[in-house]
Tab-separated table of C-alpha atoms and ligand atoms in Angstrom:
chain	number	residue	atom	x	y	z
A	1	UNK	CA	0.000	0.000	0.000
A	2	UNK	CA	1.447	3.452	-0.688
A	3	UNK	CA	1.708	5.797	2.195
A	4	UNK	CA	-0.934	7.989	0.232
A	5	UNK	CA	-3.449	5.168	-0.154
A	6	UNK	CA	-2.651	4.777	3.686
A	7	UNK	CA	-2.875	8.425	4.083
A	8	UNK	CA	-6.387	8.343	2.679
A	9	UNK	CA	-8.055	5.605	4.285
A	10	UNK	CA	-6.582	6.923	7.680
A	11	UNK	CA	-8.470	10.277	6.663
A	12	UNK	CA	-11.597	8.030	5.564
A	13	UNK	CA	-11.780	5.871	9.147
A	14	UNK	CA	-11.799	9.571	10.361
A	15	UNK	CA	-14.466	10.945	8.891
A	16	UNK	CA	-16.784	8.187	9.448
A	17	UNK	CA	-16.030	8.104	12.681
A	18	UNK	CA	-16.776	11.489	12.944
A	19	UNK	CA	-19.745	11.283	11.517
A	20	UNK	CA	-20.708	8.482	13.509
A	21	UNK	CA	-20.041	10.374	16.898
A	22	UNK	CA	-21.819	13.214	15.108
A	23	UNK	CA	-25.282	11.036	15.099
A	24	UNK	CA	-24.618	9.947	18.930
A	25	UNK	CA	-23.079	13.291	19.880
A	26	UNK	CA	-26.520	15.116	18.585
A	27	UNK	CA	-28.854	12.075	19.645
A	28	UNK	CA	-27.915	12.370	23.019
A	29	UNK	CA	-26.784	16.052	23.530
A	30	UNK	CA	-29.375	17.410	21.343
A	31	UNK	CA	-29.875	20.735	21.760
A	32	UNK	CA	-26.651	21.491	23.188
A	33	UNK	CA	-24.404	20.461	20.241
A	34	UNK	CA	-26.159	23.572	17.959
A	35	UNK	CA	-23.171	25.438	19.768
A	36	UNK	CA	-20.131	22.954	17.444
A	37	UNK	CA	-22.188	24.603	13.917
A	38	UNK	CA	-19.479	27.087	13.211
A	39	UNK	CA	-16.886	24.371	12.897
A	40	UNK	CA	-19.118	22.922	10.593
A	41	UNK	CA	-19.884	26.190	9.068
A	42	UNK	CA	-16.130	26.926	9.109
A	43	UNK	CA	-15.519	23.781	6.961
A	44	UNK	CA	-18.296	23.824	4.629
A	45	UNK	CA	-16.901	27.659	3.790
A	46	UNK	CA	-13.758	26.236	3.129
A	47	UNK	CA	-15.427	23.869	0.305
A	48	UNK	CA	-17.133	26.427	-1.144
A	49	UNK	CA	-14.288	28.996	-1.287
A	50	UNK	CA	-12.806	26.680	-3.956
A	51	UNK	CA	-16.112	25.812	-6.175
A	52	UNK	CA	-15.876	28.574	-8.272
A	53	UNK	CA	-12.194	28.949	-9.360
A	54	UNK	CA	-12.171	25.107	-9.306
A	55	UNK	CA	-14.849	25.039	-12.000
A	56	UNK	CA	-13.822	27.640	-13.782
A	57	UNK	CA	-10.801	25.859	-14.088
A	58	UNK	CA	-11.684	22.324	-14.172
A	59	UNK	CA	-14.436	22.942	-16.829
A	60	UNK	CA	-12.483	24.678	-19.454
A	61	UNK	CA	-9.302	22.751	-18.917
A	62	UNK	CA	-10.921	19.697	-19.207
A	63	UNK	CA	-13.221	21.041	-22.657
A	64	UNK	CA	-9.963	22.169	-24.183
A	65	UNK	CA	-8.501	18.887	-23.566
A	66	UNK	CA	-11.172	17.318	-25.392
A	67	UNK	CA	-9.644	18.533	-28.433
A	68	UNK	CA	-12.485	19.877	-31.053
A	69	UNK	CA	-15.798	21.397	-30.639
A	70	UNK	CA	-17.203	18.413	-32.572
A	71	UNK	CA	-15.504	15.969	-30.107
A	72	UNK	CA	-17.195	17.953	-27.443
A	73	UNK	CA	-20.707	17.684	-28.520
A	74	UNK	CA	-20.882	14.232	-28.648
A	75	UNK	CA	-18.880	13.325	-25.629
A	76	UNK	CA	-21.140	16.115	-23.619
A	77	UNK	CA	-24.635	14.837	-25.950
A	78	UNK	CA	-23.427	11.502	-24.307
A	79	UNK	CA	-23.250	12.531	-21.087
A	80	UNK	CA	-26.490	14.206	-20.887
A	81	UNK	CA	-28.668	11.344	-22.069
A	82	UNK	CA	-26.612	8.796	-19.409
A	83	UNK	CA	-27.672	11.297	-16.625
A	84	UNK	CA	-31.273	11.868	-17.862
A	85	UNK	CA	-31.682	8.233	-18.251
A	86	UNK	CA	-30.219	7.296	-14.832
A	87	UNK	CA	-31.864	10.001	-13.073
A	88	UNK	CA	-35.413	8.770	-15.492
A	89	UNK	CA	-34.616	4.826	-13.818
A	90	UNK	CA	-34.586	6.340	-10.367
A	91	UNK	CA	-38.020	7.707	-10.436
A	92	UNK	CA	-39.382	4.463	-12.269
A	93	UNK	CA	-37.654	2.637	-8.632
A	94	UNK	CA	-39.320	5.235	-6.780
A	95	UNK	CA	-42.901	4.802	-8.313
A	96	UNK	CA	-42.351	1.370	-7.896
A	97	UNK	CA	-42.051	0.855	-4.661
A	98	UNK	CA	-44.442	3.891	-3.502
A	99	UNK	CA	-47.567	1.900	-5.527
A	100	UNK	CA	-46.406	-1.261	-3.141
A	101	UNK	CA	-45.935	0.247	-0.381
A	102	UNK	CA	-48.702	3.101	-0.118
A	103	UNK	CA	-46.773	4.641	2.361
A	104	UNK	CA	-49.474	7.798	2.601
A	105	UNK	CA	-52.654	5.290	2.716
A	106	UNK	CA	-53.939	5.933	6.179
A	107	UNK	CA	-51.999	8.893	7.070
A	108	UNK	CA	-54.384	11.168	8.825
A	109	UNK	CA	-52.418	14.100	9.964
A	110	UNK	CA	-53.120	16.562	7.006
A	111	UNK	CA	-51.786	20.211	7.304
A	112	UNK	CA	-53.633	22.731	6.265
A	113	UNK	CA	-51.103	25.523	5.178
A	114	UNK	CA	-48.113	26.011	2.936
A	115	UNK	CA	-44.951	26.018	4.903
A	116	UNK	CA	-43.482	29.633	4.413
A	117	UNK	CA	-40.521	28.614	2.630
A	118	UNK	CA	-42.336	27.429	-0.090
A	119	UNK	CA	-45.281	29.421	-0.445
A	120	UNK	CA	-43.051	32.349	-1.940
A	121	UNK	CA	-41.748	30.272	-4.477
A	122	UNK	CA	-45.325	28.809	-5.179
A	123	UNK	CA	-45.001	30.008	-9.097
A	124	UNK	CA	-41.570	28.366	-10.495
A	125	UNK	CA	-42.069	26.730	-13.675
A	126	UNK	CA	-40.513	24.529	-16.392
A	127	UNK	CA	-39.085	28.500	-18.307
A	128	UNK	CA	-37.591	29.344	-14.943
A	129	UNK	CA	-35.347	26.202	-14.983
A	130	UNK	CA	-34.418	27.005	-19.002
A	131	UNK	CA	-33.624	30.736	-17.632
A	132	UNK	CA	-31.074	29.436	-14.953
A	133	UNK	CA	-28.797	28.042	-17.876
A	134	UNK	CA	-27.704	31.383	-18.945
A	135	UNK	CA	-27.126	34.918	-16.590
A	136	UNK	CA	-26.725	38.318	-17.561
A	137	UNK	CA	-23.248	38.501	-15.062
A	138	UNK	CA	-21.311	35.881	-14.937
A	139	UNK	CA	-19.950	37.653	-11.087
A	140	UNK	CA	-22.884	37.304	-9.795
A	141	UNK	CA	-23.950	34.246	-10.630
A	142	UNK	CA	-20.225	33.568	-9.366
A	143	UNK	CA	-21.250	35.453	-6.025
A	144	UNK	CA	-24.569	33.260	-5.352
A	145	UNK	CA	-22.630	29.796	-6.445
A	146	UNK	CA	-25.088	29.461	-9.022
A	147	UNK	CA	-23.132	27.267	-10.713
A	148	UNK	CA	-25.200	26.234	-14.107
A	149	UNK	CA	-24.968	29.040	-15.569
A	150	UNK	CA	-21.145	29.586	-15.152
A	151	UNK	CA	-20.698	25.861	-16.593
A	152	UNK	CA	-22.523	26.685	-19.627
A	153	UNK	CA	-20.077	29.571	-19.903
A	154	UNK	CA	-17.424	27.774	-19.211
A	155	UNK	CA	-18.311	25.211	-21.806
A	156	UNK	CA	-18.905	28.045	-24.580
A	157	UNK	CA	-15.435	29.426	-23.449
A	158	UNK	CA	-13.647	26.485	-24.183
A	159	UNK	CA	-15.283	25.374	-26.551
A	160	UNK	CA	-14.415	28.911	-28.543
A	161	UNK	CA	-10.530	28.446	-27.000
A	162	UNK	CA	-10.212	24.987	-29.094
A	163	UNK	CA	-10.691	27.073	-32.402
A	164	UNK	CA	-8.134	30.056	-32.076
A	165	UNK	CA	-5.036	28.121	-32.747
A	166	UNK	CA	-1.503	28.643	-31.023
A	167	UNK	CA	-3.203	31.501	-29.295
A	168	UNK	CA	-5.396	29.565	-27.010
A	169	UNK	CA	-2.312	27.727	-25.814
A	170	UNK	CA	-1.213	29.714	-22.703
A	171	UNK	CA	-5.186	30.428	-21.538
A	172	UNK	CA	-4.950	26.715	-21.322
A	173	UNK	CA	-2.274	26.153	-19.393
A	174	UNK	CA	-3.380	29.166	-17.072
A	175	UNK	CA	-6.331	27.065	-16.551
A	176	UNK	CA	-4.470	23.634	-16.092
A	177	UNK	CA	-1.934	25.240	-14.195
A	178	UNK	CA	-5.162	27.298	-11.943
A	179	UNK	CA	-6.649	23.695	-11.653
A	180	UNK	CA	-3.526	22.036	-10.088
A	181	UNK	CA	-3.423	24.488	-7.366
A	182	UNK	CA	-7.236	24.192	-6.528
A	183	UNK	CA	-6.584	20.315	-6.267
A	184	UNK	CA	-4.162	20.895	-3.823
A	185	UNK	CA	-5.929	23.117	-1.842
A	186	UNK	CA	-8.618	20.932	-1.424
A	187	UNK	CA	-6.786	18.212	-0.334
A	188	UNK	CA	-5.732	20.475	2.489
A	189	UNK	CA	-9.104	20.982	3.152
A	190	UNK	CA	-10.104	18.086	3.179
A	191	UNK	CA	-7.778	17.164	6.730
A	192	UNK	CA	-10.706	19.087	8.362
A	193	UNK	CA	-13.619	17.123	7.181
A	194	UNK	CA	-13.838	14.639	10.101
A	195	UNK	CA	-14.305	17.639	12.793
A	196	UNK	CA	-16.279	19.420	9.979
A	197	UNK	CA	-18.554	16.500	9.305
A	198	UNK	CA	-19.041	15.558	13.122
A	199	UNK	CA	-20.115	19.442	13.521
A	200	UNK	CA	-22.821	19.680	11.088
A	201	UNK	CA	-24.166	15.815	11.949
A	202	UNK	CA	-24.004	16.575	15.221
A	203	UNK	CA	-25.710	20.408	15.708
A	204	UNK	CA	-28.331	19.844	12.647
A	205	UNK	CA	-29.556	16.386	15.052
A	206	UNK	CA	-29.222	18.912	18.431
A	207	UNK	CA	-31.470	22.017	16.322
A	208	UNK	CA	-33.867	18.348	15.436
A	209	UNK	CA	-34.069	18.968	19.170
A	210	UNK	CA	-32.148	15.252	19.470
A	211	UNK	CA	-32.664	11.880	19.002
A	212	UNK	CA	-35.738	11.287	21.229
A	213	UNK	CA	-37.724	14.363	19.184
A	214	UNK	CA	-36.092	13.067	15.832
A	215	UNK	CA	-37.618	9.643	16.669
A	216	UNK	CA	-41.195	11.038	17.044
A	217	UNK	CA	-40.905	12.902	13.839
A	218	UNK	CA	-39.506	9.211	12.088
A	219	UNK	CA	-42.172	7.567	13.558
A	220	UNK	CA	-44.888	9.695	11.775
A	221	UNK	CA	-43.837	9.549	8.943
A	222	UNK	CA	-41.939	5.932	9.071
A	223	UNK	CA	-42.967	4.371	6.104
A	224	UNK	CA	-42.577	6.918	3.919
A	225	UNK	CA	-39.058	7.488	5.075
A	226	UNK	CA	-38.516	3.664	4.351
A	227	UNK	CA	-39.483	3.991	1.044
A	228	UNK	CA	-37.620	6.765	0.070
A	229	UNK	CA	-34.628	5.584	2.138
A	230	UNK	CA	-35.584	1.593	0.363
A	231	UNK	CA	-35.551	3.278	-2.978
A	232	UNK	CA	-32.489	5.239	-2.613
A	233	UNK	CA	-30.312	2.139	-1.196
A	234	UNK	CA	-31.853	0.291	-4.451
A	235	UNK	CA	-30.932	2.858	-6.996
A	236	UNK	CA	-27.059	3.174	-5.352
A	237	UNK	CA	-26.528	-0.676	-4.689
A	238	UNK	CA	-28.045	-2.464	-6.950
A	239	UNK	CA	-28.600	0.217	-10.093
A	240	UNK	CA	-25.733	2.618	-10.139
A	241	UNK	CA	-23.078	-0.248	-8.986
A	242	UNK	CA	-24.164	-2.550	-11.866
A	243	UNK	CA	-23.719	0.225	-14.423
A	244	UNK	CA	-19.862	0.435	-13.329
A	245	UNK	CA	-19.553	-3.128	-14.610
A	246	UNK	CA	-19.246	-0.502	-17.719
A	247	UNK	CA	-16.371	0.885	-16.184
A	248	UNK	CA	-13.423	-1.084	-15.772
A	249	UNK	CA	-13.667	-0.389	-11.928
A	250	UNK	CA	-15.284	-2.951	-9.433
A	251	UNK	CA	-16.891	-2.077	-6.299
A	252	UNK	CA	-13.146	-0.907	-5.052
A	253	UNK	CA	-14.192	2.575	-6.657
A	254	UNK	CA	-16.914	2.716	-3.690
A	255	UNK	CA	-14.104	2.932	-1.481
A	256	UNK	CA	-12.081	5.415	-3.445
A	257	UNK	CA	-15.346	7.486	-3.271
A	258	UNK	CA	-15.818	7.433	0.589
A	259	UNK	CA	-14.470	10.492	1.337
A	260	UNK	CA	-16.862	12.426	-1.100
A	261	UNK	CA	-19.968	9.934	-0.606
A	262	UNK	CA	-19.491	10.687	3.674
A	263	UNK	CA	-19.043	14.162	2.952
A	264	UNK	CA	-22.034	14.883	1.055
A	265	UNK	CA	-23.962	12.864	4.013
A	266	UNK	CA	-22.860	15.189	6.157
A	267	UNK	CA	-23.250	19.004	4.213
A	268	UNK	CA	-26.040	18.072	2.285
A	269	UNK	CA	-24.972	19.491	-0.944
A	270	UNK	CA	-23.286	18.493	-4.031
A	271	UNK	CA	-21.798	21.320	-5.038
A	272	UNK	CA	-19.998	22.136	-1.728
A	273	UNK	CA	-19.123	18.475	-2.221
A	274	UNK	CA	-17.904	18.789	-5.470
A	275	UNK	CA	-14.146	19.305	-4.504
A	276	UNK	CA	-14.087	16.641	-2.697
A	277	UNK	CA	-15.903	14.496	-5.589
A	278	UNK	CA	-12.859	15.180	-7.735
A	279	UNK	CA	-10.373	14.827	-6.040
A	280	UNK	CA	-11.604	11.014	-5.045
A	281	UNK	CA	-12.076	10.449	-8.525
A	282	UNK	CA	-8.711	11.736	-9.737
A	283	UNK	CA	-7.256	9.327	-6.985
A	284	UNK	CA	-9.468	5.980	-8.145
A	285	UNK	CA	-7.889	6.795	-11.305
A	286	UNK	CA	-10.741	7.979	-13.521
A	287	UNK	CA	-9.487	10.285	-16.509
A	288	UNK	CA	-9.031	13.892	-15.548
A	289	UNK	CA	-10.727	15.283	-18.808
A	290	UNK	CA	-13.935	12.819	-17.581
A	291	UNK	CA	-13.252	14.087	-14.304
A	292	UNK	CA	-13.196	17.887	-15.267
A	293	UNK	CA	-16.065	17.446	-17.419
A	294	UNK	CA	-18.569	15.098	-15.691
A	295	UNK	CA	-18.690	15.830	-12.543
A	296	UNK	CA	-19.237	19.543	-12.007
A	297	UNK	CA	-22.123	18.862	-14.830
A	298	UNK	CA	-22.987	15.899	-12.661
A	299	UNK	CA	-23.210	18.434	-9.647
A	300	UNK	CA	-25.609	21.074	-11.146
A	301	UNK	CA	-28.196	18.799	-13.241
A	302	UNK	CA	-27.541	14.641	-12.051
A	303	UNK	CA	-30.037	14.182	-9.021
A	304	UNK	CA	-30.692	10.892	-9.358
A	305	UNK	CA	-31.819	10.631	-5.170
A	306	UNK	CA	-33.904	13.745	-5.625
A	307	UNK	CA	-35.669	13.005	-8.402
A	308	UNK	CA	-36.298	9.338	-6.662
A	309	UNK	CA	-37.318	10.980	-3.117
A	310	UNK	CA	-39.698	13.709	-5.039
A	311	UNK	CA	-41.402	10.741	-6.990
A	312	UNK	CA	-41.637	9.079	-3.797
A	313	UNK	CA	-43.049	12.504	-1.403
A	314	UNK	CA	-45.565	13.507	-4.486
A	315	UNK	CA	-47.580	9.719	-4.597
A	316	UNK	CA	-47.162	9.764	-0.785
A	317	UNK	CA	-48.823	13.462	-0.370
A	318	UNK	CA	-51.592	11.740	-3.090
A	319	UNK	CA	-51.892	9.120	-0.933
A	320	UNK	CA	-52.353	10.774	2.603
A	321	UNK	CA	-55.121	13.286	0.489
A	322	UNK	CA	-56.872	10.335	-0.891
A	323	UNK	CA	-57.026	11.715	-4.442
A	324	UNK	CA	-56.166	8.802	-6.800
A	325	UNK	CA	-53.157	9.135	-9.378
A	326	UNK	CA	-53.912	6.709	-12.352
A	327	UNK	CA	-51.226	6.151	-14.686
A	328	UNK	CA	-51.571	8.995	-16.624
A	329	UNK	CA	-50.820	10.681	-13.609
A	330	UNK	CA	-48.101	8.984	-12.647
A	331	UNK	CA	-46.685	9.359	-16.037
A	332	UNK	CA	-46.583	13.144	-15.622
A	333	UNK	CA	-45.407	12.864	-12.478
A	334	UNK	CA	-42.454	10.219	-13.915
A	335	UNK	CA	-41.695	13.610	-16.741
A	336	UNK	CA	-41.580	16.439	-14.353
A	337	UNK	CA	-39.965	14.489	-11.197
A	338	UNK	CA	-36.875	13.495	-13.817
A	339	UNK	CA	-37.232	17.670	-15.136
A	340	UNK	CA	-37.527	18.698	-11.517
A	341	UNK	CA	-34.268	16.799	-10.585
A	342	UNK	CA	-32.287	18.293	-13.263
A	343	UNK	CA	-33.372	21.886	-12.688
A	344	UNK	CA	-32.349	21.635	-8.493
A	345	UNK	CA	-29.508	22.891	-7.558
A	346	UNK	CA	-26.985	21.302	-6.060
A	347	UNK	CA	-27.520	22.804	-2.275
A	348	UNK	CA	-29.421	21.547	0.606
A	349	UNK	CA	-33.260	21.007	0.591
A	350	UNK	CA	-33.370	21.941	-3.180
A	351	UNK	CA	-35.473	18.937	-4.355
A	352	UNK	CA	-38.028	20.217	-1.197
A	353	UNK	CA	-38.814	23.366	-4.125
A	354	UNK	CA	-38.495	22.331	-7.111
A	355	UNK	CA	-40.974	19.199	-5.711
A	356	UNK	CA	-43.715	22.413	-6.549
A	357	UNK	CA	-43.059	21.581	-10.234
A	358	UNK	CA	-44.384	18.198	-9.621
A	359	UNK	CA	-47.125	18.675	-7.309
A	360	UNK	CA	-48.302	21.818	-9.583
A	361	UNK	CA	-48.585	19.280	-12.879
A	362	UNK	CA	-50.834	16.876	-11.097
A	363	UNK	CA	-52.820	18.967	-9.270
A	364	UNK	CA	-51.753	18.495	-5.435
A	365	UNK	CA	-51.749	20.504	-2.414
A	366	UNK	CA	-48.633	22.372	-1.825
A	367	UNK	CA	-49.704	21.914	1.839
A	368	UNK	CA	-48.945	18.834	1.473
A	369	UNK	CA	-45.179	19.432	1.884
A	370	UNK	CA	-45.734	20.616	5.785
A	371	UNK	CA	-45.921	16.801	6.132
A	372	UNK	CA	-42.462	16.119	5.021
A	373	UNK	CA	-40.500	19.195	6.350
A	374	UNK	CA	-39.491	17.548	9.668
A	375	UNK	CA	-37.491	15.092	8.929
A	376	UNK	CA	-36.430	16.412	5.337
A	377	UNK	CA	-33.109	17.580	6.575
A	378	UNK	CA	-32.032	13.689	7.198
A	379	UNK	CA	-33.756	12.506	3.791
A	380	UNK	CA	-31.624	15.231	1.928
A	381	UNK	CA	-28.461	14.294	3.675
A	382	UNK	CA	-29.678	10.341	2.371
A	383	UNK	CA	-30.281	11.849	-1.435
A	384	UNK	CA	-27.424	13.987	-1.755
A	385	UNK	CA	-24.784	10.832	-1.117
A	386	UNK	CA	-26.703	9.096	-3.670
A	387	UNK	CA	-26.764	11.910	-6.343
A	388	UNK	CA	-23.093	12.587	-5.412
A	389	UNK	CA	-22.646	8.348	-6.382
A	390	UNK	CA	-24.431	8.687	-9.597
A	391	UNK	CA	-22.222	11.742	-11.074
A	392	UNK	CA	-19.401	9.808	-9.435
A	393	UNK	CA	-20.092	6.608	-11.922
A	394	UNK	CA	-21.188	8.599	-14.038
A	395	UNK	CA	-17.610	9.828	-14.540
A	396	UNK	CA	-16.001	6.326	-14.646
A	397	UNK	CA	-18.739	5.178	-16.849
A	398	UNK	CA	-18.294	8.222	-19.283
A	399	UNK	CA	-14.617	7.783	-19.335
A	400	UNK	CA	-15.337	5.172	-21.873
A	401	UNK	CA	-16.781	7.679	-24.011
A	402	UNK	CA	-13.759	10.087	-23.851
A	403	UNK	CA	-12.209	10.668	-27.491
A	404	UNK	CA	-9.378	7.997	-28.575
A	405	UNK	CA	-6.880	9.897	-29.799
A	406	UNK	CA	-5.693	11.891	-27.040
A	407	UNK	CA	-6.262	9.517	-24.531
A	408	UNK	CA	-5.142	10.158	-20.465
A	409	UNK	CA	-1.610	10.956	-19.117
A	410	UNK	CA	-3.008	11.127	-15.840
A	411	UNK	CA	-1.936	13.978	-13.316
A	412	UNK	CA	-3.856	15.542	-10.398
B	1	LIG	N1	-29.320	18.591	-1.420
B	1	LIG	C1	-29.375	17.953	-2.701
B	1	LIG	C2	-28.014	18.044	-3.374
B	1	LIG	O1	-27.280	18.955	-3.125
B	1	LIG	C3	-30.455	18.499	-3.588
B	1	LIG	C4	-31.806	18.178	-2.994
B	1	LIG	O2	-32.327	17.099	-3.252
B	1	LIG	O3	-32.339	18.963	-2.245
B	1	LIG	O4	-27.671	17.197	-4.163
């Protein structure tokens, strides 16, 4: 073993452990551990201080390398259809198992107002999610980490920078070189995950009020959390492992991944996460240009647990209402869940607004969302690993995909 293999998996029994005494430090402290959020806070800053040069970077490095525009449209057409029809298979798991399990039938503690949070964002549509792709300033977009529409600049950057000639060359290795550094601070950062990971576990379970209130909240609402949580274990075991038979990478690359898949448990977002994502990735040996290019896509439209939980929270608000969803219904809400996913972004509780979209196209009660708003906060942290997994073999996957003729000299 290599002392930086051994380096990593020391880092990796770390964080789950500190994630683990996150879950018993909040179950039994509750309330007191809200005071340990700023080191959690402190680290999830950290992440995010490096998304946007990272991107930046990573993105139009890893375009350029691609070689040709041409090359570029097909490798990225590619990778577009894998994630819509991964994220599509999720939803058809999730309807699955929420017509066999009914989950909602017999639920009998309706609320009869729209949480606040969503009530002002009661009008988003299908054009709102085509508006995010593009902004009218690219630093502010940069400012609010709103990350799709700097991608698709990104992507038009480089994708211009492949067709100027000799002249390109050093914006290139600006970016390449810009890249390398980000890498390395992120490895740095990543030293601090296991106290940053305990800290949020550990004060979001303590604001829950602690594991006694949590419990009452599961047990409300316990088989709809099994189903989503049934679903989601089905989609990442079974689903998205068997694709990587596709890969040349066995279930070894689950390991490699730890890091990123614990880390996303514990902030809750895939962006913040996305760092972290690469770097993993880089080390299990998956080609930097798939790397570079997957991923952060991966991170802004590849949800494949949200659009599986938002499947699963629509047909269970139908249920608790009593109003019947035939298939028609259900096929809508199969359309719009998969659309839904795509257009959340990667931060926490997302999928909990964009879920409007859904319940909108088949006529349900927003209200309906007051029922799942207590113990969303642990569902999210439970969808986020899994859409972190999917744009993580979605990378290996893709890497088959990756032009010929330039193919890897790997680096950081
Ligand atoms: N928190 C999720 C993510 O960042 C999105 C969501 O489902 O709310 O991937």
């Amino acid at each position: 073993m290599s002392p930086q293999t051994s380096q990593h998996n020391t880092l990796l029994v770390a964080i789950l452990i500190g994630a683990l005494a996150g879950l018993l430090c909040g179950w039994f402290f509750g309330e007191a551990m809200v005071s340990v959020q700023w080191l959690g806070d402190l680290f999830l800053d950290l992440l995010k201080m490096t998304i946007i040069p990272l991107i930046v970077a990573a993105v139009i490095s890893g375009v350029a390398a691609l070689g040709d525009i041409r090359k570029l449209g097909r490798f990225g057409g590619l990778t577009v259809g894998y994630y819509v029809l991964t994220t599509a298979m999720a939803v058809f798991t999730g309807l699955v198992l929420v017509n066999l399990i009914a989950p909602g039938s017999g639920y009998d503690n309706l609320p009869d107002f729209v949480p606040e949070d969503i009530a002002g964002k009661a009008s988003i549509g299908f054009t709102d999610i085509i508006q995010q792709l593009v902004t009218p300033n690219l630093f502010n977009a940069a400012a609010e980490t709103d990350l799709l529409p700097l991608i698709v600049f990104c992507l038009i950057f480089a994708a211009a920078l492949t067709t100027v000639g000799p002249r390109g060359k050093p914006v290139i290795s600006f970016f390449e070189g810009l890249n390398e550094v980000m890498m390395k601070i992120v490895l740095w950062i990543m030293i601090l995950a296991p106290v940053g990971i305990f800290a949020m576990v550990a004060a979001r379970l303590g604001q829950a009020g602690g594991g006694e209130a949590f419990w009452q909240e599961v047990i409300q609402v316990g088989k709809y959390i099994f189903t989503v949580s049934l679903g989601l274990a089905i989609h990442f075991c079974v689903l998205l492992t068997l694709l990587l038979i596709f890969s040349n990478r066995g279930i070894t690359y689950l390991v490699d991944m730890s890091r990123a898949l614990v880390t996303a448990f514990g902030t809750s977002s895939s962006s913040a996460t996305l760092p972290l994502t690469m770097e993993c990735a880089l080390e299990g040996g998956v080609d930097k240009r798939s790397v570079r290019f997957v991923l952060p896509l991966g991170a802004t439209v590849n949800m494949d647990g949200t659009a599986l939980y938002e499947a699963v929270a629509v047909m269970f608000i139908a249920q608790a209402y009593g109003i019947p969803m035939g298939l028609y219904e259900q096929a809508i809400i199969f359309i719009t869940a998969t659309l839904a996913a795509i257009g959340a972004a990667g931060i926490p509780q997302a999928g909990l607004v964009t879920m409007i979209i859904v319940l909108t196209a088949v006529g349900l009660p927003l209200e309906g969302i007051g029922i799942l708003l207590a113990v969303d906060w642990f569902l999210d942290r439970m969808r986020t690993l899994v859409n972190v997994w999917g744009d993580s073999t979605g990378a290996a996957i893709m890497e088959r995909f990756l032009p010929a003729e330039d193919l890897p000299q790997q680096t950081g």
